[in-house]
């Protein structure tokens, strides 16, 4: 079995790690030097289906796993599939669940799934009208892919007006959504038509600073598994199964990872977004929590034969992201990193944004390294992750010191 992961970040490193665990020979396009422990980098542009197809043929690839949403939205999975490749990931239409918040809301309503109330606004007049009627719809979302920068959670209507003005100007259309309160959880299903299996639920830490303060980021850490009220299966029956049924009934079955972003409110779990891929950094926490490789599920789904049993969490994990100086606004690159080998004795090290320079690895992106501790319980996982963090040094490194504190209590 020869697998090709598309992308180059921490999530893709974790995917390659999991596929390697299943005995696959793994390539990553473009990958990075930091992934060489599990995957061989292949030069090329993962957004160019013709280049990827050439690599698939040249390397006799059996399974392609795209990491980032941009590739799916662009239709790389669909185009490769049309050429006969086995690909784990949705077509263009399926990917719109993530690229258009308005499309996702329409489907959620049609499928009868619980979600935050929202209004679509095409101009500032509509924003004013909505807030006059619904002053608590203060979460402003751009209706397009915005790489984590398209959601502003405002405290009040005045803040929402300011945010809406800015996002309207940038993106043309915004969604004003009811602000929900409660812990968040990421529930990811591996899907093939109406069939799906669940991965153990995880929790991301999106804000830059401890105690969920500071700006939103791509994610500063994650833990797995996390308990869900009612249990993951029951929540998936309400948040994932109806959507897959609806898409299948419409003749556009969904294949790939479907990630439901949930807020656990006192009224129950509500969907705030769907993503059409593995979360980053959730994947780095979820995949190492399982003893098994995801290979049989990803390959099975790509061929329409998803195994029925769910992969289960065997251990607890905590993933701490070390980010570059200036992240998220203006990440600085080129700082020399030391201590990676020592960290690897305590935890798994997934490279998110590094490159090999004359003095070894250096920073090359906003999120630099993901250190994943594993343990029999959340406290042990957390201790292992932070023990690894203490070994790594680079100028201006930023990380949160409270990843998994709640889980470890
Ligand atoms: P999204 O890109 O939709 O995941 O939103 C980014 C973050 O904004 C989420 O992880 C939440 O922390 C927050 N958020 C999104 N929608 C809501 C909502 N309706 N109520 C409260 N917080 C939200
Ligand atoms: N960690 C959030 C995401 O991948 O969208």
XYZ file of C-alpha atoms and ligand atoms in Angstrom:
437
model
C 0.000 0.000 0.000
C 1.375 3.369 -1.065
C -0.305 6.520 0.225
C 0.090 10.176 -0.707
C -0.808 12.939 1.748
C -1.397 16.398 0.234
C -0.213 19.341 2.321
C 2.698 20.196 4.564
C 1.518 21.130 8.060
C 1.156 19.446 11.422
C -2.123 17.787 10.499
C -0.558 16.290 7.393
C 2.404 15.035 9.428
C -0.041 13.341 11.806
C -1.981 11.820 8.903
C 1.245 10.473 7.420
C 2.197 9.094 10.841
C -1.117 7.260 11.121
C -0.914 5.813 7.595
C 2.665 4.689 8.260
C 1.462 3.006 11.456
C -0.784 0.921 9.217
C 2.183 -0.271 7.197
C 1.773 2.045 4.210
C 4.692 3.526 2.403
C 3.861 7.223 2.676
C 4.668 10.206 0.482
C 3.694 13.816 1.118
C 3.228 16.470 -1.563
C 4.847 18.840 -0.905
C 5.436 17.603 2.664
C 8.455 18.911 4.525
C 11.823 17.743 5.802
C 10.335 17.468 9.281
C 8.022 14.701 8.080
C 10.805 12.461 6.838
C 10.463 10.182 9.867
C 7.252 8.844 8.292
C 6.861 10.252 4.781
C 8.989 11.100 1.803
C 8.429 14.652 0.505
C 7.485 14.988 -3.169
C 7.965 18.373 -4.823
C 4.923 19.945 -6.441
C 1.832 22.067 -5.990
C -0.905 20.088 -4.210
C -3.530 22.496 -5.608
C -2.706 21.484 -9.168
C -4.590 18.253 -9.886
C -2.501 17.529 -12.994
C 0.730 17.651 -10.976
C -0.748 15.458 -8.259
C -2.058 12.975 -10.813
C 1.390 12.761 -12.394
C 2.859 11.947 -8.956
C 0.122 9.373 -8.285
C 0.990 7.568 -11.518
C 4.749 7.904 -11.161
C 4.759 6.594 -7.584
C 1.987 3.987 -8.083
C -0.087 5.562 -5.295
C -3.057 3.526 -4.009
C -4.641 6.191 -1.788
C -4.564 9.999 -1.771
C -5.446 11.925 1.409
C -5.741 15.707 0.991
C -5.238 17.630 4.251
C -6.309 21.297 3.799
C -9.764 22.503 2.819
C -8.501 24.706 -0.022
C -7.590 21.634 -2.034
C -11.037 20.123 -1.587
C -12.806 23.396 -2.371
C -10.687 23.703 -5.498
C -11.825 20.241 -6.542
C -8.531 18.380 -6.370
C -10.202 15.307 -4.827
C -12.955 15.340 -7.437
C -10.559 15.781 -10.341
C -8.253 12.992 -9.164
C -11.211 10.686 -8.623
C -12.451 11.425 -12.136
C -9.089 10.076 -13.319
C -9.516 6.851 -11.369
C -7.498 7.625 -8.211
C -8.757 6.479 -4.794
C -9.076 9.689 -2.770
C -10.336 10.256 0.771
C -12.136 13.589 0.604
C -15.290 15.225 -0.744
C -16.085 16.608 -4.195
C -16.426 20.363 -4.838
C -20.066 20.441 -3.796
C -19.388 18.626 -0.517
C -16.524 21.007 0.219
C -18.939 23.955 0.023
C -20.185 22.896 3.438
C -17.040 24.556 4.707
C -16.455 27.260 2.089
C -19.951 28.730 2.280
C -21.458 29.290 5.693
C -24.734 30.233 3.973
C -24.873 26.908 2.082
C -24.078 25.027 5.304
C -26.881 26.833 7.159
C -29.373 26.023 4.390
C -28.464 22.335 4.561
C -28.568 22.305 8.355
C -32.085 23.700 8.284
C -33.203 21.318 5.531
C -31.814 18.370 7.532
C -33.425 19.589 10.775
C -30.139 19.865 12.664
C -29.902 22.086 15.766
C -27.784 25.118 15.049
C -27.432 28.709 16.184
C -30.081 31.030 14.698
C -28.607 33.236 11.992
C -29.405 35.773 9.292
C -27.594 36.314 6.042
C -26.828 39.980 5.361
C -25.807 41.317 1.977
C -25.379 44.938 3.002
C -25.076 47.113 6.068
C -28.779 47.977 6.074
C -29.596 44.315 6.559
C -27.070 44.155 9.411
C -28.821 47.070 11.164
C -32.241 45.485 10.671
C -31.096 42.110 11.999
C -29.466 43.592 15.109
C -32.505 45.769 15.808
C -34.659 42.631 15.846
C -32.100 40.178 17.272
C -29.530 42.071 19.367
C -27.888 38.802 20.521
C -26.835 37.768 17.002
C -23.378 39.159 17.635
C -21.228 36.476 16.016
C -20.228 37.777 12.595
C -19.071 35.254 9.984
C -17.710 35.843 6.500
C -19.448 33.743 3.883
C -16.304 32.255 2.399
C -13.031 30.517 3.228
C -11.127 32.928 5.428
C -8.423 30.743 6.959
C -9.698 31.178 10.494
C -9.945 34.973 10.183
C -13.569 35.174 9.072
C -15.333 34.843 12.424
C -15.622 37.632 14.955
C -17.354 36.906 18.252
C -18.502 40.356 19.380
C -19.639 41.109 22.932
C -22.549 43.333 21.954
C -24.483 44.756 19.034
C -22.113 47.716 18.672
C -19.139 45.391 18.323
C -21.078 43.258 15.869
C -21.845 46.336 13.734
C -18.166 47.252 13.575
C -17.141 43.670 12.715
C -19.882 43.352 10.101
C -18.791 46.577 8.375
C -15.264 45.257 8.068
C -16.175 41.737 6.911
C -18.861 43.003 4.495
C -16.257 45.198 2.902
C -13.851 42.249 2.576
C -16.185 39.373 1.716
C -19.430 40.898 0.412
C -21.836 38.799 2.492
C -21.885 38.023 6.212
C -23.865 35.823 8.520
C -24.977 37.239 11.878
C -25.350 34.374 14.301
C -26.762 33.963 17.781
C -23.938 33.871 20.289
C -23.983 30.511 22.087
C -22.351 29.804 25.442
C -20.705 26.606 26.537
C -17.658 24.428 26.001
C -16.697 23.549 22.434
C -15.987 20.119 21.013
C -14.895 18.789 17.642
C -16.638 15.623 16.483
C -15.149 14.131 13.335
C -16.751 11.353 11.304
C -15.222 9.337 8.483
C -17.991 9.136 5.914
C -18.905 7.181 2.814
C -22.401 8.103 1.690
C -24.787 7.483 4.563
C -22.284 5.267 6.390
C -19.959 6.811 8.915
C -17.753 5.961 11.857
C -16.802 8.409 14.589
C -13.381 9.353 15.804
C -12.969 10.022 19.519
C -14.116 13.612 20.241
C -11.509 16.304 20.742
C -11.305 19.856 21.987
C -9.372 22.625 20.296
C -7.994 25.730 22.041
C -8.473 28.508 19.512
C -7.391 31.617 21.389
C -3.747 32.614 21.543
C -3.464 33.114 25.305
C -4.139 31.130 28.463
C -7.681 31.132 29.769
C -9.086 31.561 26.240
C -7.941 35.162 25.970
C -6.385 37.001 23.040
C -7.036 36.701 19.326
C -8.373 33.655 17.527
C -5.721 31.464 15.926
C -5.696 28.330 13.805
C -5.569 26.433 17.108
C -2.995 26.476 19.925
C -3.576 22.959 21.187
C -6.040 20.113 21.475
C -6.923 17.239 23.741
C -8.532 13.878 23.054
C -10.770 12.212 24.025
C -13.200 14.596 25.713
C -16.483 13.507 27.258
C -19.651 14.608 25.470
C -22.980 14.819 27.282
C -25.301 12.116 25.852
C -22.290 10.431 24.263
C -20.732 10.934 20.858
C -22.957 8.396 19.072
C -26.150 10.082 20.175
C -24.837 13.523 19.221
C -23.742 12.244 15.818
C -27.243 10.839 15.230
C -28.473 14.413 15.573
C -25.676 16.391 13.953
C -24.045 14.184 11.300
C -26.389 11.380 10.248
C -29.254 13.650 9.054
C -26.872 15.675 6.895
C -25.356 12.576 5.269
C -28.868 11.220 4.614
C -29.980 14.466 3.022
C -26.925 14.649 0.767
C -27.350 11.019 -0.290
C -31.064 11.567 -1.014
C -30.157 14.509 -3.223
C -27.858 12.294 -5.254
C -24.705 13.987 -3.959
C -23.360 11.532 -1.354
C -20.574 12.806 0.864
C -17.249 11.006 1.182
C -14.413 12.074 3.444
C -13.959 13.500 6.915
C -16.857 15.563 8.213
C -16.026 17.683 11.216
C -18.880 19.083 13.258
C -17.835 22.046 15.397
C -20.102 21.916 18.445
C -20.954 24.182 21.332
C -22.315 22.194 24.262
C -25.100 24.449 25.499
C -27.445 23.684 28.394
C -30.059 22.974 25.690
C -27.850 20.382 24.019
C -25.076 20.219 21.438
C -25.419 22.816 18.674
C -23.482 22.839 15.427
C -21.614 26.096 14.780
C -19.761 24.944 11.691
C -18.876 22.027 9.492
C -15.426 21.433 8.150
C -14.808 18.974 5.349
C -11.469 17.656 6.608
C -9.577 16.744 9.734
C -9.095 19.573 12.215
C -5.687 21.091 12.765
C -4.529 20.635 15.554
C -7.318 18.157 16.411
C -5.869 15.515 14.067
C -2.553 15.702 15.919
C -4.384 14.831 19.165
C -6.938 12.367 17.781
C -4.805 10.107 15.602
C -2.210 9.301 18.316
C -5.000 8.566 20.808
C -5.752 5.424 18.815
C -3.521 2.415 18.739
C -4.751 1.611 15.259
C -3.900 3.272 11.994
C -6.761 5.012 10.169
C -5.548 3.434 6.936
C -8.313 0.777 6.662
C -11.012 3.420 7.162
C -9.585 5.996 4.778
C -8.863 3.429 2.082
C -12.238 1.745 2.674
C -14.163 5.039 2.443
C -12.296 5.995 -0.721
C -13.472 2.721 -2.292
C -16.999 2.842 -0.906
C -16.345 0.068 1.628
C -16.077 1.805 4.979
C -15.341 -0.661 7.827
C -18.315 -0.752 10.217
C -16.500 -0.620 13.543
C -15.287 2.725 14.907
C -11.634 3.206 15.776
C -11.471 3.749 19.532
C -9.257 5.879 21.749
C -6.784 3.755 23.714
C -4.937 6.539 25.456
C -5.421 10.198 26.310
C -3.480 12.813 24.380
C -2.629 16.475 24.729
C -1.221 18.427 21.784
C 0.564 21.698 22.538
C 1.331 23.986 19.621
C 4.520 26.033 19.718
C 4.021 29.091 17.517
C 6.384 31.632 16.071
C 7.022 35.107 17.403
C 4.331 37.471 16.127
C 1.759 34.728 15.432
C -1.063 35.072 14.434
C -0.796 38.597 12.961
C 2.750 38.649 11.697
C 4.705 35.425 12.286
C 8.471 35.734 12.088
C 10.454 33.024 10.343
C 14.071 31.943 10.384
C 14.584 31.384 14.143
C 16.797 28.366 14.819
C 15.044 25.598 16.784
C 16.890 23.397 19.258
C 15.804 20.423 21.348
C 13.580 18.603 18.861
C 15.338 15.269 19.359
C 15.088 15.556 23.157
C 11.403 16.463 22.868
C 10.804 13.410 20.702
C 11.813 11.226 23.669
C 8.897 12.598 25.690
C 6.218 13.118 23.059
C 5.358 12.834 19.396
C 6.687 15.780 17.432
C 4.709 16.872 14.395
C 6.234 19.621 12.275
C 3.774 22.354 11.341
C 6.014 25.111 10.010
C 9.722 24.291 9.977
C 12.443 24.060 7.379
C 15.990 22.760 7.386
C 18.522 25.597 7.409
C 22.299 25.622 7.739
C 22.022 25.237 11.543
C 19.266 22.653 11.552
C 15.542 23.214 11.774
C 14.278 26.787 11.803
C 10.844 28.378 12.011
C 9.043 28.688 8.683
C 5.398 29.329 9.540
C 2.990 30.641 12.172
C 2.477 27.361 13.940
C 5.874 25.701 14.175
C 5.707 22.425 16.115
C 2.973 20.290 17.680
C 4.098 18.287 20.718
C 1.737 15.457 21.538
C 1.912 13.760 24.918
C 0.215 10.424 25.460
C -0.788 8.889 28.749
C -3.199 6.644 30.594
C -5.162 9.709 31.651
C -5.390 13.374 30.590
C -3.035 14.500 33.372
C -0.292 12.122 32.227
C -0.775 13.173 28.612
C -0.521 16.823 29.582
C 2.609 16.233 31.653
C 4.313 14.437 28.759
C 3.450 17.192 26.290
C 4.796 19.957 28.531
C 7.894 17.981 29.371
C 8.576 17.927 25.621
C 7.800 21.642 25.302
C 10.418 22.402 27.956
C 13.090 20.810 25.750
C 12.404 22.932 22.679
C 13.765 26.439 22.257
C 13.554 29.112 19.597
C 13.538 32.902 19.768
C 10.088 34.330 20.419
C 8.360 30.936 20.882
C 4.759 31.213 22.084
C 2.645 28.470 23.574
C -0.234 28.159 25.991
C 0.528 26.588 29.337
C -3.073 25.554 30.019
C -3.782 23.042 27.272
C -5.721 20.170 28.784
C -5.934 21.629 32.295
C -9.705 21.252 32.352
C -9.498 17.693 30.996
C -6.865 16.768 33.591
C -8.995 17.900 36.539
P -15.748 28.876 13.226
O -14.730 29.352 12.223
O -17.154 28.890 12.735
O -15.299 27.623 13.889
O -15.682 29.907 14.431
C -14.482 30.156 15.108
C -14.750 30.236 16.578
O -15.695 31.266 16.835
C -15.398 28.982 17.158
O -14.467 28.016 17.487
C -16.068 29.555 18.384
O -15.146 29.743 19.419
C -16.539 30.894 17.919
N -17.936 30.835 17.484
C -18.416 30.559 16.242
N -19.763 30.579 16.203
C -20.167 30.891 17.459
C -21.439 31.082 18.077
N -22.580 30.987 17.379
N -21.471 31.394 19.392
C -20.326 31.525 20.102
N -19.095 31.360 19.586
C -18.997 31.047 18.278
N -8.869 23.529 14.661
C -9.935 24.063 13.921
C -9.959 23.692 12.520
O -9.202 22.882 12.054
O -10.786 24.242 11.821
